Short mmCIF file of C-alpha atoms and ligand atoms in Angstrom, two decimals:
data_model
loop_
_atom_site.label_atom_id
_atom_site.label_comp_id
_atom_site.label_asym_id
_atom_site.label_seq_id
_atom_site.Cartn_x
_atom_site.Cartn_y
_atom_site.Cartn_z
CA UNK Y 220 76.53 164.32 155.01
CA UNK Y 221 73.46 166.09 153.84
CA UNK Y 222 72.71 168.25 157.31
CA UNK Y 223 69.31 168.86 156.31
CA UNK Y 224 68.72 164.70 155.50
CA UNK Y 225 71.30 163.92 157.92
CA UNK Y 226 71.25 160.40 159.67
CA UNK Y 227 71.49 158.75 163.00
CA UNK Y 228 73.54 155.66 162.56
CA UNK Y 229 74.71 153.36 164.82
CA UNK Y 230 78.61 151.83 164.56
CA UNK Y 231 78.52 148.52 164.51
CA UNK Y 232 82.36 148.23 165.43
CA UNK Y 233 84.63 147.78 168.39
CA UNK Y 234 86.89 150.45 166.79
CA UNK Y 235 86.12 153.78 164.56
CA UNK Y 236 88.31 156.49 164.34
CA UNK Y 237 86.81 159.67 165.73
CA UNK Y 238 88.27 163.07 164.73
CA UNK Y 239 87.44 166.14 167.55
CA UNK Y 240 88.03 169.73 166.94
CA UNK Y 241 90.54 170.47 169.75
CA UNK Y 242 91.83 173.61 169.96
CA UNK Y 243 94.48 175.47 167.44
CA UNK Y 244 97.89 175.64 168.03
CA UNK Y 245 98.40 179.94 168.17
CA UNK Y 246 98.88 180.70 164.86
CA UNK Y 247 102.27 182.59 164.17
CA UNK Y 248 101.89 185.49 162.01
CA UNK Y 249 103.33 185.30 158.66
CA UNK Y 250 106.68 187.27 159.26
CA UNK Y 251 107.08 185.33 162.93
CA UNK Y 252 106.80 181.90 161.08
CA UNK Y 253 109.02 183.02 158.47
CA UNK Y 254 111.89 184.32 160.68
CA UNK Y 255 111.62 181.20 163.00
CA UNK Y 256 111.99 178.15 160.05
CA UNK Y 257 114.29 180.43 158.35
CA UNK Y 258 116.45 180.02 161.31
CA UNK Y 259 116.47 176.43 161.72
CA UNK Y 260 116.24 174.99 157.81
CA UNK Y 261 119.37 176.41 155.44
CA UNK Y 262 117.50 178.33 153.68
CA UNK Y 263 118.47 179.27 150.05
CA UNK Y 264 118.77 182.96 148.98
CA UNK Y 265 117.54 184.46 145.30
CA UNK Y 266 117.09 187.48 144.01
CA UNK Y 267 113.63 188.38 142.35
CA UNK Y 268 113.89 190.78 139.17
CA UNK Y 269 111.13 192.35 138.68
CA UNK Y 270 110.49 194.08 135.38
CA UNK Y 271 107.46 196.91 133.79
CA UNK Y 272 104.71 194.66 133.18
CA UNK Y 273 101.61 194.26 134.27
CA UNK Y 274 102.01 190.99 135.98
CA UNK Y 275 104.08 192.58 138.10
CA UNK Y 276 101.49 192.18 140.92
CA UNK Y 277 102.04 188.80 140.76
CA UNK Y 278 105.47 189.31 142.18
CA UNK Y 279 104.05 190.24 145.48
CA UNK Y 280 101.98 186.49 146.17
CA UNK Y 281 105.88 185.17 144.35
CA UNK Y 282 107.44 186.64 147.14
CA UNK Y 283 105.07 185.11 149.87
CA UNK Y 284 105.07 181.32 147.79
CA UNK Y 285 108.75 181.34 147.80
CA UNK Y 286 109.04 182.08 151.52
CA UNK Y 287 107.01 179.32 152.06
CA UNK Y 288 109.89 176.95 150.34
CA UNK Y 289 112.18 178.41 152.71
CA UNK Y 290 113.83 180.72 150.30
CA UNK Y 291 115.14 184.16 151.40
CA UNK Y 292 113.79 186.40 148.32
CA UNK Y 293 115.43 190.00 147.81
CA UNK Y 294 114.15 192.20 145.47
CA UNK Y 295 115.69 194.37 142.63
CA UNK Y 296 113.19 196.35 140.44
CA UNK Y 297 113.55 198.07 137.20
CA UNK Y 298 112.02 201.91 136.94
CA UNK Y 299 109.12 200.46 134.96
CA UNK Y 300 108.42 197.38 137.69
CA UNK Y 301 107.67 200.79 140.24
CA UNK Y 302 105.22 201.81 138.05
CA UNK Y 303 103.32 199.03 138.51
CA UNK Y 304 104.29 197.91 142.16
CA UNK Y 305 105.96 199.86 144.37
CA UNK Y 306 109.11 198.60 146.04
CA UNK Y 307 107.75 199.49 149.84
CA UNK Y 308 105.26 196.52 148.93
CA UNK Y 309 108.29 194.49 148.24
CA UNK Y 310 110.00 195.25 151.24
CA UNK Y 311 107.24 194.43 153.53
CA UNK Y 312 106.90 190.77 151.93
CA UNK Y 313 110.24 189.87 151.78
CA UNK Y 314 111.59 191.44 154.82
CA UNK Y 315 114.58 192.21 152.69
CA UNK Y 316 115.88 195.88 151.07
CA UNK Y 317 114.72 196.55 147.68
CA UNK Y 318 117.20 197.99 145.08
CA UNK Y 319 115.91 199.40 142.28
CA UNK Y 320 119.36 201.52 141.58
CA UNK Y 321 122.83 201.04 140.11
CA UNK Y 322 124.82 203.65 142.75
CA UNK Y 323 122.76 202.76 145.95
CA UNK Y 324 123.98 203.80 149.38
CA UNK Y 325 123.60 201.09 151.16
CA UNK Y 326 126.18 198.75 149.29
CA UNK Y 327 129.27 199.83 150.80
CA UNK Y 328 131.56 199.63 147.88
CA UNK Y 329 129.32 201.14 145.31
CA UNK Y 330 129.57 197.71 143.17
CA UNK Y 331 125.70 196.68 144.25
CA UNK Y 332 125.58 194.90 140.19
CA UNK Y 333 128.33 192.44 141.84
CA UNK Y 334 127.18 192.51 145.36
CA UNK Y 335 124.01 191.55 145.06
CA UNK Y 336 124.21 188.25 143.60
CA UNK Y 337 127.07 187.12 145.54
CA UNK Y 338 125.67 184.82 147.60
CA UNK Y 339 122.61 183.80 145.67
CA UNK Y 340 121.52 180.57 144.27
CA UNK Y 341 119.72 182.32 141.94
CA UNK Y 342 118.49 185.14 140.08
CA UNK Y 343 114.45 184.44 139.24
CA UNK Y 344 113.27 187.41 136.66
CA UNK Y 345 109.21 187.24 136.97
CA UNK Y 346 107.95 188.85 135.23
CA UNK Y 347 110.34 189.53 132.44
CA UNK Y 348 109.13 191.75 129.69
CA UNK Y 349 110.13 191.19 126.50
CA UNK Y 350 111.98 194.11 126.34
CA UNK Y 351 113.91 192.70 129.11
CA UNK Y 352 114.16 188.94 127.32
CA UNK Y 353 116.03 191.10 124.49
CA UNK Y 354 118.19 192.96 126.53
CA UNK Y 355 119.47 189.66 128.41
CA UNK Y 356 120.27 187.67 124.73
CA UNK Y 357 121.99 190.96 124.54
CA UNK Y 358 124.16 191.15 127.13
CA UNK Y 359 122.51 195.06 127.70
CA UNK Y 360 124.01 196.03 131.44
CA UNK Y 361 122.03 199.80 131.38
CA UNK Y 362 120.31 199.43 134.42
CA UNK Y 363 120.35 197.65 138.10
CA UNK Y 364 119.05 194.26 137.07
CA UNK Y 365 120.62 193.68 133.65
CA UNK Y 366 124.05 194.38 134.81
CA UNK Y 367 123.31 191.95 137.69
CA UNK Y 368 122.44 189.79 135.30
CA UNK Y 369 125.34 189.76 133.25
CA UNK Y 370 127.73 189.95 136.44
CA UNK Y 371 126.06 186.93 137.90
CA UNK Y 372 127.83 183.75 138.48
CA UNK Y 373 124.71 181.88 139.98
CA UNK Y 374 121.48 180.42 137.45
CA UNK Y 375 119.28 182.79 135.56
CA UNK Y 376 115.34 181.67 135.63
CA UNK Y 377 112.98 183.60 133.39
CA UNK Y 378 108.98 184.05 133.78
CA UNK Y 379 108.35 186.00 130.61
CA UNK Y 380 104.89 188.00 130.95
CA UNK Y 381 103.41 189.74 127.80
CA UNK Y 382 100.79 189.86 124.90
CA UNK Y 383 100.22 187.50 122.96
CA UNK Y 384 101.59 188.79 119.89
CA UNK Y 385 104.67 190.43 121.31
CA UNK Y 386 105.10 186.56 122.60
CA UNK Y 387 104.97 185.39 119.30
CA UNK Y 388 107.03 187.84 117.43
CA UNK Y 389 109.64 186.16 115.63
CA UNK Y 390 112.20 188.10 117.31
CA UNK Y 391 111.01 187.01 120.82
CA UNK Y 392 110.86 183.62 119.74
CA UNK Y 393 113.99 184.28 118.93
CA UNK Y 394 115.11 185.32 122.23
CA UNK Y 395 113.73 182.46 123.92
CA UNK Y 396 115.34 180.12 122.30
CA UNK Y 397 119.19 182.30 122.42
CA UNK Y 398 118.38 182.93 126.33
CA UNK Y 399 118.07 178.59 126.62
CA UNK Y 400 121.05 177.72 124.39
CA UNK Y 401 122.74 180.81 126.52
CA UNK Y 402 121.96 178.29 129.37
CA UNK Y 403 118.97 180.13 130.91
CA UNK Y 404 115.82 178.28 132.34
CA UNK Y 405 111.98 179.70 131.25
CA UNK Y 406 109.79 179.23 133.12
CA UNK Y 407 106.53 179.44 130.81
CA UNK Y 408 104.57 181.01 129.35
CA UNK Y 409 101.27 179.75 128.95
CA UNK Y 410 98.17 180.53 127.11
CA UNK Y 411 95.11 182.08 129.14
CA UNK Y 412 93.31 185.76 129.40
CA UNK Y 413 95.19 188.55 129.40
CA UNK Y 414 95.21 191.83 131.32
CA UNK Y 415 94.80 193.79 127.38
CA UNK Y 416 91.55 191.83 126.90
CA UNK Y 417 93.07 189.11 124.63
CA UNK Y 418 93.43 185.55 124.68
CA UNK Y 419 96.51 183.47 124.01
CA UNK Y 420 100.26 182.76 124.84
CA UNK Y 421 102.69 185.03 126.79
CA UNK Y 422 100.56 184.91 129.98
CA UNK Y 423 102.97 184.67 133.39
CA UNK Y 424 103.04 181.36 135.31
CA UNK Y 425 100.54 181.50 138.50
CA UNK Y 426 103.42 182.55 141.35
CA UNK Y 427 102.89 179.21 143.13
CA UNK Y 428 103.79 177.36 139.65
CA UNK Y 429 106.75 179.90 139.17
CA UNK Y 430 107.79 179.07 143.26
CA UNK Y 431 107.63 175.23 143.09
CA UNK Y 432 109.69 175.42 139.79
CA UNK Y 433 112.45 177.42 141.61
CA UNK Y 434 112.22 175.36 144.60
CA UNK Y 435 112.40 172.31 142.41
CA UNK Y 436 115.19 173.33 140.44
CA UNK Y 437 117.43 174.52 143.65
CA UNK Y 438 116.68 171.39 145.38
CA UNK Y 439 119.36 168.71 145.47
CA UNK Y 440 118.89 165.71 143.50
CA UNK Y 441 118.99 163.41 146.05
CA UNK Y 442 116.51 161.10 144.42
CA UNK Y 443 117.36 161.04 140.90
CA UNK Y 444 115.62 158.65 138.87
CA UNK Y 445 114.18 156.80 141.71
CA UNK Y 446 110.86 155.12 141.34
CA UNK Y 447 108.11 157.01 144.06
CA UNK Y 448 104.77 155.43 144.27
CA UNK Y 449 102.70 157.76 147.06
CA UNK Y 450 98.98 157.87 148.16
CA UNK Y 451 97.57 161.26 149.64
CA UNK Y 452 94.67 162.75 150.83
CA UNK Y 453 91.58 161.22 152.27
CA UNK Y 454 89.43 158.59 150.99
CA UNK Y 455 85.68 159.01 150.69
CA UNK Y 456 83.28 155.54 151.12
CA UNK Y 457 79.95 155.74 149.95
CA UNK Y 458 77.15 155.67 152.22
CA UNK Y 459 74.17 155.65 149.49
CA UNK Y 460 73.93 157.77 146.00
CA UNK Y 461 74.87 161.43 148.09
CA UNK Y 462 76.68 160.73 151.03
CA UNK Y 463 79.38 159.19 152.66
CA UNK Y 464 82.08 158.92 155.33
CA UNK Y 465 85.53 160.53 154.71
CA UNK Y 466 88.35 161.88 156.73
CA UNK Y 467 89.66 165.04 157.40
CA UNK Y 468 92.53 165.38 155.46
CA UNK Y 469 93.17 168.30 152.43
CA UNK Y 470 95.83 166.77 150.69
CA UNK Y 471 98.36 169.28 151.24
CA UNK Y 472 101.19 167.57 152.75
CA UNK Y 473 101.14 164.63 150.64
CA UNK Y 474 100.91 166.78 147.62
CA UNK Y 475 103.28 169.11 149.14
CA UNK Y 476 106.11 165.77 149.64
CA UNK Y 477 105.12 164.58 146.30
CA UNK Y 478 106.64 168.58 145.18
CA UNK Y 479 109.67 167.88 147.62
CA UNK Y 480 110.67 164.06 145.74
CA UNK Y 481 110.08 165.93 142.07
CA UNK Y 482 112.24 168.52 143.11
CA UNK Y 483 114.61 165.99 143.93
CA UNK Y 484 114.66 164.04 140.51
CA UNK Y 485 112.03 161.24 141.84
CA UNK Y 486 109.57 160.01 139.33
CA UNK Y 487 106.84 160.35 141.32
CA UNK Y 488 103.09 158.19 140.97
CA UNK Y 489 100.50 160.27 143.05
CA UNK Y 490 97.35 157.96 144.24
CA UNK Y 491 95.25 160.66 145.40
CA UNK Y 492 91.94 160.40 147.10
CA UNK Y 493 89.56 163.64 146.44
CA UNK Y 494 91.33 166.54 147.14
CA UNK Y 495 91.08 170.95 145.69
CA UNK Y 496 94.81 171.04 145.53
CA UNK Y 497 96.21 171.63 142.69
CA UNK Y 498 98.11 169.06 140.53
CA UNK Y 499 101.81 168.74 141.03
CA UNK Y 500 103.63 169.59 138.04
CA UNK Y 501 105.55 166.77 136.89
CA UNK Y 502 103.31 163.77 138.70
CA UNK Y 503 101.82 160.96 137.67
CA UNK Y 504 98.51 161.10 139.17
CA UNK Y 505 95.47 158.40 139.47
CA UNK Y 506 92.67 160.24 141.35
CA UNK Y 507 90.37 157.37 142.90
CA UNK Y 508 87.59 157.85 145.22
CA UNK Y 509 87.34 154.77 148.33
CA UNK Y 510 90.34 152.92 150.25
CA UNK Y 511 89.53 149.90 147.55
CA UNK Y 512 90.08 151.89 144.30
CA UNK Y 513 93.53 153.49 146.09
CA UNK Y 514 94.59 149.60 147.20
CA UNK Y 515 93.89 148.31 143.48
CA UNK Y 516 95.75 151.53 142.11
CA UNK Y 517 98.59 150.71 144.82
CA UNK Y 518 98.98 147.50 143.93
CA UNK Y 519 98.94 147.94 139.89
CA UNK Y 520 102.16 150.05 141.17
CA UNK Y 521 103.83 148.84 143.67
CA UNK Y 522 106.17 146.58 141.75
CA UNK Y 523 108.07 149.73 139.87
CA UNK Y 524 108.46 151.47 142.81
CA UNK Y 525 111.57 151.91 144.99
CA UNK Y 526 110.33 154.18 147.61
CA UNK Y 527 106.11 154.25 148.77
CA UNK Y 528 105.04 156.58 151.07
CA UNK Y 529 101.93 156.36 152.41
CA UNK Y 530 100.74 159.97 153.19
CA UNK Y 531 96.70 159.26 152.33
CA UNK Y 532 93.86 158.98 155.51
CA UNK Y 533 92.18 155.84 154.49
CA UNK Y 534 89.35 155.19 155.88
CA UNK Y 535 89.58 152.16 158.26
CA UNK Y 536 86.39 150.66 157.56
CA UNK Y 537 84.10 151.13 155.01
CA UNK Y 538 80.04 151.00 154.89
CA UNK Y 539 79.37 147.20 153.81
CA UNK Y 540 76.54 147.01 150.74
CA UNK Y 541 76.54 151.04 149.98
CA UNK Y 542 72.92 151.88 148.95
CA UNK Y 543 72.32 152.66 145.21
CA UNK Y 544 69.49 154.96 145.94
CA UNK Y 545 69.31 158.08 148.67
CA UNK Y 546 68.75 156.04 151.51
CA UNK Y 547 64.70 157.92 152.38
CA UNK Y 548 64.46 159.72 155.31
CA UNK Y 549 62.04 157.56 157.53
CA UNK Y 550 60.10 158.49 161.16
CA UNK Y 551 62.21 156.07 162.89
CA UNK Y 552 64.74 157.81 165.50
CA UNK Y 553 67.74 154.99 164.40
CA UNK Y 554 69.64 153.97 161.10
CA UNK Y 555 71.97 151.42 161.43
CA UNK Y 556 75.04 150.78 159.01
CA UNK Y 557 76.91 147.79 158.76
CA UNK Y 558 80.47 148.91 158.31
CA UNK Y 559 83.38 146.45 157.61
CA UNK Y 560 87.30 146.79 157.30
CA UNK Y 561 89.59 148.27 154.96
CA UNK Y 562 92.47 146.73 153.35
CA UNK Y 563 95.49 147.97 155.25
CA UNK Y 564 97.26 149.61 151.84
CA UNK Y 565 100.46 150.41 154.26
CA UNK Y 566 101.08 146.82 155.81
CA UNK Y 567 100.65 145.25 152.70
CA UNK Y 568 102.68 146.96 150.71
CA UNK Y 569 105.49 146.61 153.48
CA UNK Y 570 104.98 142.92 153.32
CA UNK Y 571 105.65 141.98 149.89
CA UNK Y 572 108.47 139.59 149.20
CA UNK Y 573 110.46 142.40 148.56
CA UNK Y 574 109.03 145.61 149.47
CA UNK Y 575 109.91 148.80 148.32
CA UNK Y 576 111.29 151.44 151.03
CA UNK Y 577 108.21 151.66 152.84
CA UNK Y 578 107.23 154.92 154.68
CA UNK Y 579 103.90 155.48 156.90
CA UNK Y 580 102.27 158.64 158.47
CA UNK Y 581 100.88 158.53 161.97
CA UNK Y 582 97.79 161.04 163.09
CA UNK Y 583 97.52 160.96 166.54
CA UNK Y 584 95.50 162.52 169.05
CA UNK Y 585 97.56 162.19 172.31
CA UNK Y 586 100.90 159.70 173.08
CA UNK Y 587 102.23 160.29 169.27
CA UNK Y 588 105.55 158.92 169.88
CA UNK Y 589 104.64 155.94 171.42
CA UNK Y 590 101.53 155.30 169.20
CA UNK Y 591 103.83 156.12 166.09
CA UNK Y 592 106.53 153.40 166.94
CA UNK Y 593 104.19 151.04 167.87
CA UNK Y 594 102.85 151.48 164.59
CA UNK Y 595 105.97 151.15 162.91
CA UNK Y 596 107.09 147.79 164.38
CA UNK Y 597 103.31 146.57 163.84
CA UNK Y 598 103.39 147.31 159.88
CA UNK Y 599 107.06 146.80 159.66
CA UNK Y 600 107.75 150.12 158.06
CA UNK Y 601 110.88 151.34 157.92
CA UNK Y 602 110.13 155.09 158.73
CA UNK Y 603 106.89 156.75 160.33
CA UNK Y 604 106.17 160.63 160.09
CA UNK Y 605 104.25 161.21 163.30
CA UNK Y 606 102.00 164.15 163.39
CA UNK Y 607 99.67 165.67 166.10
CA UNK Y 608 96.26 165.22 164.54
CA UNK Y 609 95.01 168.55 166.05
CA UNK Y 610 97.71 170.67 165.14
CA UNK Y 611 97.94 169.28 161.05
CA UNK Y 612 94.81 168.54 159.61
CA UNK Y 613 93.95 171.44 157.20
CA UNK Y 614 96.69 173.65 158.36
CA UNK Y 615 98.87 175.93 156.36
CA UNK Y 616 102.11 174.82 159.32
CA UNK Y 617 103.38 171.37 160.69
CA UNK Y 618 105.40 169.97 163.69
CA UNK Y 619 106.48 166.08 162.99
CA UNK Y 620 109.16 163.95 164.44
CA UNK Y 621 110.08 160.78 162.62
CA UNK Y 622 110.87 157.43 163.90
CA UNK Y 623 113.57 154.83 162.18
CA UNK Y 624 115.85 152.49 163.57
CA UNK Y 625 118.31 154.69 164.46
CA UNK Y 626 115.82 156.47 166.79
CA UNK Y 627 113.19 159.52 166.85
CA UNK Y 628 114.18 162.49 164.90
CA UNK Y 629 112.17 165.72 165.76
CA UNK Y 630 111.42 168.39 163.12
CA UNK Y 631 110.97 171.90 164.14
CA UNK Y 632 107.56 173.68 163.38
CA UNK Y 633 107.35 175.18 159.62
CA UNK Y 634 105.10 175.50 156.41
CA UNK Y 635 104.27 172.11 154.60
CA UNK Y 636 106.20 172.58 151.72
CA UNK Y 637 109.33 173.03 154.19
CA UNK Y 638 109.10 170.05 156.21
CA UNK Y 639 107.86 168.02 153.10
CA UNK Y 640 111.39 168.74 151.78
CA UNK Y 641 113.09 167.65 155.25
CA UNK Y 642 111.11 164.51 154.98
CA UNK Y 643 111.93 163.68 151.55
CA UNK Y 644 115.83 164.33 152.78
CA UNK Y 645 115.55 161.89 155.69
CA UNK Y 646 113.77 159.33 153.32
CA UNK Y 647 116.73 159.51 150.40
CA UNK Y 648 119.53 159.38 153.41
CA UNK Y 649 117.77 156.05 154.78
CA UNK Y 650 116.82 155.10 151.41
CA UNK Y 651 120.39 155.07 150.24
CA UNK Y 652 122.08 153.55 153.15
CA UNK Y 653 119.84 150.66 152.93
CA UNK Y 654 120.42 150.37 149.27
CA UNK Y 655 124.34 150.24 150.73
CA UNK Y 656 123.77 147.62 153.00
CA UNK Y 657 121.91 145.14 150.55
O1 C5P W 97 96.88 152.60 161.34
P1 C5P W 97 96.76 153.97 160.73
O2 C5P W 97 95.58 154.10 159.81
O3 C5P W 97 96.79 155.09 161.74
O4 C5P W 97 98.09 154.10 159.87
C1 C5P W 97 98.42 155.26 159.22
C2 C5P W 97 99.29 154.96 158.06
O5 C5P W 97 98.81 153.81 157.39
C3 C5P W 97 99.29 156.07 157.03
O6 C5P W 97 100.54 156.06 156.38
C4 C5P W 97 98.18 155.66 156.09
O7 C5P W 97 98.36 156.19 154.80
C5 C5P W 97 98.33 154.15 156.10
N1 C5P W 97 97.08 153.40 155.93
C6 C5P W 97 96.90 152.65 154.80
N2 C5P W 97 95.75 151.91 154.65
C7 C5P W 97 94.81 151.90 155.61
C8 C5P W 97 94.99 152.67 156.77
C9 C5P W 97 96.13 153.42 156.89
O8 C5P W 97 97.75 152.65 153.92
N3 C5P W 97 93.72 151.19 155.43
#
């Protein structure tokens, strides 16, 4: 609301959800949280390649977006990359030895080309040059991270990076196409600025595009082809012409699960109420505004789908005949609004003839667990993700435990993207045993 127009309004309700700043869980720093998920999730390792071009300081927020997926990045550098980033940088993000060198010390048998990929899921080149893209379709092995390359027995993912007219060079179109049938994934490029001053394709993927790809494609397909109809962030109900009543909610968990069930071969519909994150790739997204234009999006839906999870804060109730006009600021100390229910999107989805797999979240303030399974015997849901109000909304981190049938299942504290991938596991295990049982 408009604080310098801002209203007194009385609540004509025997219930309204109230949201109080309490006070923050001790943020962790970035290397704590890191160590302490890493050592609870199985954490994937890759190897980032990083070759001479500019976007090269992109590699450092890469290394930072794919911790946050849980991935264990180490870093092997060309000569050129260091001229552009230097591998103490490296080192410092990703908590891991940088190599830039074929005969390095510190692999024991001399054989770091062999070594170092060992026990990788993947090697991730970002940027690659296109000097590099040739070498590759090559099979060059002159240097650290080409001969790793070639010696690698794990996937090769490419991020090429360069201007637009080396992009569209007929021999590095060339390339692109060899590295693909040669079984190699690219990731981009796209068309935008670029760091000479010109304008077109060959520009690098942003590094949280280039980490949800690699997350996406190590993830296991535990939901292939399965239909995933979701609602996230908050919804916003009109007061008058400017302003309104919302929740506090940014979107990022239910954007950040809608990531997870992609990366796991869902076909996912996002229902999103207004949120600044960005769209995920792959998504089919309807962005509505109030609780009714997510129910009548829900509902147009809900038939196709095989899994809905209901990650959005709607509103409970919404302000009854919403005011065309800025409602005038008056000299009388009270404004009263009328304010009237929502439709439940949640409980009716779960009671359809036959419902889809239904899964609810549950914000609480205080007495989660028992507030969350009340909840999920009231709606008849067949999993709730219970979250501490205080300690999720906004934040970066999240603690949940999740309640099915078989009992309460607690989730250790770690980034979004993290525990939106544990989620989406626990769904697809429930998801197919009940698919077992029918
Ligand atoms: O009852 P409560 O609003 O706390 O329930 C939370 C769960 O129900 C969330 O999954 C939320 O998305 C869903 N919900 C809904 N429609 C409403 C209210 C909540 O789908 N009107």
């Amino acid at each position: 609301m408009n604080g310098a127009a801002s209203l007194w309004f009385t609540v004509h309700v025997s219930h309204f959800t109230l949201f109080y700043v309490l006070p923050q869980y001790v943020t962790l720093t970035a290397d704590s949280r890191r160590k302490r998920y890493m050592a609870d999730i199985s954490s994937k390792k890759v190897v980032l390649g990083v070759t001479g071009g500019v976007a090269a300081y992109k590699a450092a927020e890469l290394v930072r977006r794919l911790a946050d997926h849980g991935i264990d990045v180490h870093v092997v550098m060309t000569q050129a990359a260091c001229s552009f980033i230097t591998p103490a940088t490296m080192q410092a993000l990703s908590g891991n030895p940088v190599y830039t060198d074929m005969w390095d010390a510190r692999i024991n048998n001399s054989m770091a080309h062999i070594e170092l990929s060992r026990d990788k899921a993947a090697i991730v080149i970002a940027p690659a040059t296109a000097d590099f893209m040739a070498k590759l379709v090559h099979g060059h092995a002159d240097d650290l991270l080409s001969t790793l390359c070639l010696a690698r027995d794990c996937a090769l993912l490419v991020a090429p990076a360069m201007n637009r007219q080396m992009w569209d060079h007929p021999a590095t179109q060339r390339n692109a196409v060899q590295l693909e049938k040669d079984g190699v994934t690219l990731l981009g490029p796209v068309s935008g600025d670029q760091a000479c001053g010109e304008t077109g394709a060959g520009r690098m993927l942003e590094a949280q595009d280039i980490a949800d790809a690699v997350a996406a494609f190590l993830a296991p397909k535990t939901l292939a082809g399965v239909r995933v109809l979701m609602t996230a962030g908050p919804t916003f109900e009109p007061i008058d012409a400017v302003r309104g009543i919302t929740n506090r909610s940014s979107g990022k968990m239910g954007y950040a699960i809608a990531r997870a069930a992609i990366g796991a071969g869902a076909k996912v519909t996002l229902v999103s109420g207004p949120s600044s994150q960005p769209v995920p790739a792959g998504a089919s997204v309807t962005h509505v505004q109030s609780a009714a234009e997510m129910f009548d999006a829900v509902k147009r839906n809900a038939k196709q789908a095989d899994i809905f999870i209901g990650v959005a804060a709607v509103a409970d109730y919404r302000v009854d005949k919403p005011r065309e006009h800025k409602i005038k600021k008056t000299d009388k100390s009270q404004l009263t609004l009328k304010l009237v229910s929502n439709p439940d999107i949640l409980g009716w989805v779960a009671a359809q003839a036959t419902p889809p797999f239904t899964v609810g979240f549950a914000a609480e303030s205080q007495n989660l667990e028992t507030y969350a399974d009340e909840k999920r015997r009231r709606k008849k849901v067949n999993l709730i993700v219970a979250n501490l109000a205080q300690s999720a909304i906004g934040a970066d981190d999240n603690e949940v435990m999740l309640l099915d049938d078989t009992g309460t299942h607690k989730l250790v504290r770690a980034p979004k993207e993290v525990v939106a991938k544990d989620i989406v596991a626990r769904i697809a295990t429930l998801y197919k045993a009940g698919k077992k049982r029918r």
